[in-house]
Amino acid sequence: MEDTTLATALVRLAQLVSRVYAEVGKEFELTPQQTQLLCMLLGGSTGMTDMSRALGLERSSMTGLVDRAERRGVVARVRDQRDRRAACIELTEQGKEIAYAAHRKVTEHVEKLIGDIAPR
């Protein structure tokens, strides 16, 4: 029989991190997915396809997520300079403020979860 301890721990950690996004999102009146979206966009504007892959969402779900975030005023669609038919998503000024604050809180929570786990 295989030792699945590490795999089990990683699955549990993924569940806990998802819960962190949900808890932090509530503080900012965001869904867990919106919180992830904003945190990911701190790295700069990103195309819809790349963001969809990163979040594991179907294209229609990604479009809905961005539509709701755009209505809230935290992201904007901008024309992709490499492909004028495509749009990139970027944070608005309000979105940046919320994203930095949410990211800081997510990081704090995750650091508490992992404690003193040292890489091998």
PDB file of C-alpha atoms in Angstrom:
ATOM      1  CA  MET A   1       0.000   0.000   0.000  1.00  0.00           C
ATOM      2  CA  GLU A   2       1.260   3.496  -0.876  1.00  0.00           C
ATOM      3  CA  ASP A   3       1.965   6.118   1.729  1.00  0.00           C
ATOM      4  CA  THR A   4      -0.480   8.914   0.876  1.00  0.00           C
ATOM      5  CA  THR A   5       0.289  11.094   3.868  1.00  0.00           C
ATOM      6  CA  LEU A   6       1.773  13.929   1.821  1.00  0.00           C
ATOM      7  CA  ALA A   7      -1.021  13.858  -0.755  1.00  0.00           C
ATOM      8  CA  THR A   8      -3.638  13.846   1.998  1.00  0.00           C
ATOM      9  CA  ALA A   9      -1.925  16.776   3.707  1.00  0.00           C
ATOM     10  CA  LEU A  10      -1.804  18.742   0.452  1.00  0.00           C
ATOM     11  CA  VAL A  11      -5.489  18.137  -0.221  1.00  0.00           C
ATOM     12  CA  ARG A  12      -6.322  19.275   3.292  1.00  0.00           C
ATOM     13  CA  LEU A  13      -4.130  22.365   2.882  1.00  0.00           C
ATOM     14  CA  ALA A  14      -5.885  23.219  -0.402  1.00  0.00           C
ATOM     15  CA  GLN A  15      -9.234  23.000   1.389  1.00  0.00           C
ATOM     16  CA  LEU A  16      -7.986  25.231   4.193  1.00  0.00           C
ATOM     17  CA  VAL A  17      -6.607  27.809   1.743  1.00  0.00           C
ATOM     18  CA  SER A  18      -9.978  27.850  -0.047  1.00  0.00           C
ATOM     19  CA  ARG A  19     -11.612  28.523   3.306  1.00  0.00           C
ATOM     20  CA  VAL A  20      -9.152  31.389   3.903  1.00  0.00           C
ATOM     21  CA  TYR A  21     -10.158  33.003   0.603  1.00  0.00           C
ATOM     22  CA  ALA A  22     -13.811  32.684   1.640  1.00  0.00           C
ATOM     23  CA  GLU A  23     -13.219  34.219   5.082  1.00  0.00           C
ATOM     24  CA  VAL A  24     -11.092  37.082   3.780  1.00  0.00           C
ATOM     25  CA  GLY A  25     -13.522  37.683   0.941  1.00  0.00           C
ATOM     26  CA  LYS A  26     -16.362  38.199   3.414  1.00  0.00           C
ATOM     27  CA  GLU A  27     -14.400  41.006   5.057  1.00  0.00           C
ATOM     28  CA  PHE A  28     -14.310  42.832   1.722  1.00  0.00           C
ATOM     29  CA  GLU A  29     -17.766  41.721   0.545  1.00  0.00           C
ATOM     30  CA  LEU A  30     -16.186  39.560  -2.152  1.00  0.00           C
ATOM     31  CA  THR A  31     -16.782  35.974  -3.160  1.00  0.00           C
ATOM     32  CA  PRO A  32     -13.842  33.589  -2.706  1.00  0.00           C
ATOM     33  CA  GLN A  33     -13.327  33.604  -6.494  1.00  0.00           C
ATOM     34  CA  GLN A  34     -13.316  37.401  -6.637  1.00  0.00           C
ATOM     35  CA  THR A  35     -10.754  37.457  -3.836  1.00  0.00           C
ATOM     36  CA  GLN A  36      -8.542  35.042  -5.766  1.00  0.00           C
ATOM     37  CA  LEU A  37      -9.001  37.078  -8.936  1.00  0.00           C
ATOM     38  CA  LEU A  38      -7.918  40.308  -7.257  1.00  0.00           C
ATOM     39  CA  CYS A  39      -4.931  38.686  -5.565  1.00  0.00           C
ATOM     40  CA  MET A  40      -3.791  37.131  -8.844  1.00  0.00           C
ATOM     41  CA  LEU A  41      -4.102  40.440 -10.674  1.00  0.00           C
ATOM     42  CA  LEU A  42      -1.574  42.037  -8.325  1.00  0.00           C
ATOM     43  CA  GLY A  43       1.003  40.618 -10.743  1.00  0.00           C
ATOM     44  CA  GLY A  44      -0.344  42.793 -13.549  1.00  0.00           C
ATOM     45  CA  SER A  45      -3.019  42.676 -16.213  1.00  0.00           C
ATOM     46  CA  THR A  46      -3.827  39.202 -17.461  1.00  0.00           C
ATOM     47  CA  GLY A  47      -5.733  37.789 -20.401  1.00  0.00           C
ATOM     48  CA  MET A  48      -9.081  36.120 -19.845  1.00  0.00           C
ATOM     49  CA  THR A  49      -7.815  32.746 -21.103  1.00  0.00           C
ATOM     50  CA  ASP A  50      -4.786  32.749 -18.812  1.00  0.00           C
ATOM     51  CA  MET A  51      -6.884  33.824 -15.845  1.00  0.00           C
ATOM     52  CA  SER A  52      -9.498  31.194 -16.624  1.00  0.00           C
ATOM     53  CA  ARG A  53      -6.823  28.489 -16.608  1.00  0.00           C
ATOM     54  CA  ALA A  54      -5.233  29.784 -13.406  1.00  0.00           C
ATOM     55  CA  LEU A  55      -8.552  29.826 -11.566  1.00  0.00           C
ATOM     56  CA  GLY A  56      -9.781  26.579 -13.109  1.00  0.00           C
ATOM     57  CA  LEU A  57     -12.935  28.165 -14.507  1.00  0.00           C
ATOM     58  CA  GLU A  58     -14.784  27.620 -17.744  1.00  0.00           C
ATOM     59  CA  ARG A  59     -14.859  30.585 -20.110  1.00  0.00           C
ATOM     60  CA  SER A  60     -18.498  31.469 -19.318  1.00  0.00           C
ATOM     61  CA  SER A  61     -17.852  31.337 -15.569  1.00  0.00           C
ATOM     62  CA  MET A  62     -14.787  33.526 -15.978  1.00  0.00           C
ATOM     63  CA  THR A  63     -16.774  36.047 -17.996  1.00  0.00           C
ATOM     64  CA  GLY A  64     -19.427  36.190 -15.276  1.00  0.00           C
ATOM     65  CA  LEU A  65     -16.811  36.583 -12.562  1.00  0.00           C
ATOM     66  CA  VAL A  66     -15.148  39.472 -14.397  1.00  0.00           C
ATOM     67  CA  ASP A  67     -18.531  41.063 -15.228  1.00  0.00           C
ATOM     68  CA  ARG A  68     -19.476  41.136 -11.534  1.00  0.00           C
ATOM     69  CA  ALA A  69     -16.062  42.432 -10.463  1.00  0.00           C
ATOM     70  CA  GLU A  70     -16.199  45.085 -13.181  1.00  0.00           C
ATOM     71  CA  ARG A  71     -19.653  46.243 -12.024  1.00  0.00           C
ATOM     72  CA  ARG A  72     -18.239  46.487  -8.511  1.00  0.00           C
ATOM     73  CA  GLY A  73     -15.493  48.754  -9.883  1.00  0.00           C
ATOM     74  CA  VAL A  74     -12.503  46.622  -8.842  1.00  0.00           C
ATOM     75  CA  VAL A  75     -11.373  45.445 -12.298  1.00  0.00           C
ATOM     76  CA  ALA A  76     -11.505  46.792 -15.826  1.00  0.00           C
ATOM     77  CA  ARG A  77     -11.206  45.183 -19.220  1.00  0.00           C
ATOM     78  CA  VAL A  78      -8.532  46.709 -21.422  1.00  0.00           C
ATOM     79  CA  ARG A  79      -7.573  45.916 -24.970  1.00  0.00           C
ATOM     80  CA  ASP A  80      -4.750  43.402 -25.259  1.00  0.00           C
ATOM     81  CA  GLN A  81      -1.863  45.162 -27.008  1.00  0.00           C
ATOM     82  CA  ARG A  82      -0.728  41.894 -28.629  1.00  0.00           C
ATOM     83  CA  ASP A  83      -4.175  40.846 -29.874  1.00  0.00           C
ATOM     84  CA  ARG A  84      -6.667  43.650 -30.445  1.00  0.00           C
ATOM     85  CA  ARG A  85      -9.534  41.132 -30.508  1.00  0.00           C
ATOM     86  CA  ALA A  86      -8.832  40.075 -26.929  1.00  0.00           C
ATOM     87  CA  ALA A  87      -9.211  41.826 -23.603  1.00  0.00           C
ATOM     88  CA  CYS A  88      -7.009  41.772 -20.541  1.00  0.00           C
ATOM     89  CA  ILE A  89      -8.238  42.243 -17.009  1.00  0.00           C
ATOM     90  CA  GLU A  90      -6.554  44.731 -14.733  1.00  0.00           C
ATOM     91  CA  LEU A  91      -7.169  46.159 -11.298  1.00  0.00           C
ATOM     92  CA  THR A  92      -8.695  49.602 -10.912  1.00  0.00           C
ATOM     93  CA  GLU A  93      -7.310  51.901  -8.217  1.00  0.00           C
ATOM     94  CA  GLN A  94     -10.058  50.734  -5.853  1.00  0.00           C
ATOM     95  CA  GLY A  95      -9.301  47.146  -6.859  1.00  0.00           C
ATOM     96  CA  LYS A  96      -5.606  47.607  -6.061  1.00  0.00           C
ATOM     97  CA  GLU A  97      -6.395  48.880  -2.571  1.00  0.00           C
ATOM     98  CA  ILE A  98      -8.691  45.951  -1.866  1.00  0.00           C
ATOM     99  CA  ALA A  99      -6.363  43.437  -3.532  1.00  0.00           C
ATOM    100  CA  TYR A 100      -3.335  44.487  -1.470  1.00  0.00           C
ATOM    101  CA  ALA A 101      -5.339  44.404   1.764  1.00  0.00           C
ATOM    102  CA  ALA A 102      -6.942  41.046   0.922  1.00  0.00           C
ATOM    103  CA  HIS A 103      -3.631  39.544  -0.173  1.00  0.00           C
ATOM    104  CA  ARG A 104      -2.009  40.640   3.072  1.00  0.00           C
ATOM    105  CA  LYS A 105      -4.800  38.994   5.088  1.00  0.00           C
ATOM    106  CA  VAL A 106      -4.749  35.798   3.004  1.00  0.00           C
ATOM    107  CA  THR A 107      -0.992  35.581   3.463  1.00  0.00           C
ATOM    108  CA  GLU A 108      -1.273  36.098   7.225  1.00  0.00           C
ATOM    109  CA  HIS A 109      -3.917  33.373   7.533  1.00  0.00           C
ATOM    110  CA  VAL A 110      -1.974  30.914   5.376  1.00  0.00           C
ATOM    111  CA  GLU A 111       1.222  31.552   7.336  1.00  0.00           C
ATOM    112  CA  LYS A 112      -0.671  30.680  10.518  1.00  0.00           C
ATOM    113  CA  LEU A 113      -1.923  27.482   8.873  1.00  0.00           C
ATOM    114  CA  ILE A 114       1.485  26.256   7.821  1.00  0.00           C
ATOM    115  CA  GLY A 115       3.204  27.350  11.018  1.00  0.00           C
ATOM    116  CA  ASP A 116       6.782  26.234  11.226  1.00  0.00           C
ATOM    117  CA  ILE A 117       6.739  23.770   8.346  1.00  0.00           C
ATOM    118  CA  ALA A 118      10.233  23.891   6.913  1.00  0.00           C
ATOM    119  CA  PRO A 119      10.929  22.971   3.287  1.00  0.00           C
ATOM    120  CA  ARG A 120      13.047  19.854   2.818  1.00  0.00           C
TER     121      ARG A 120
END
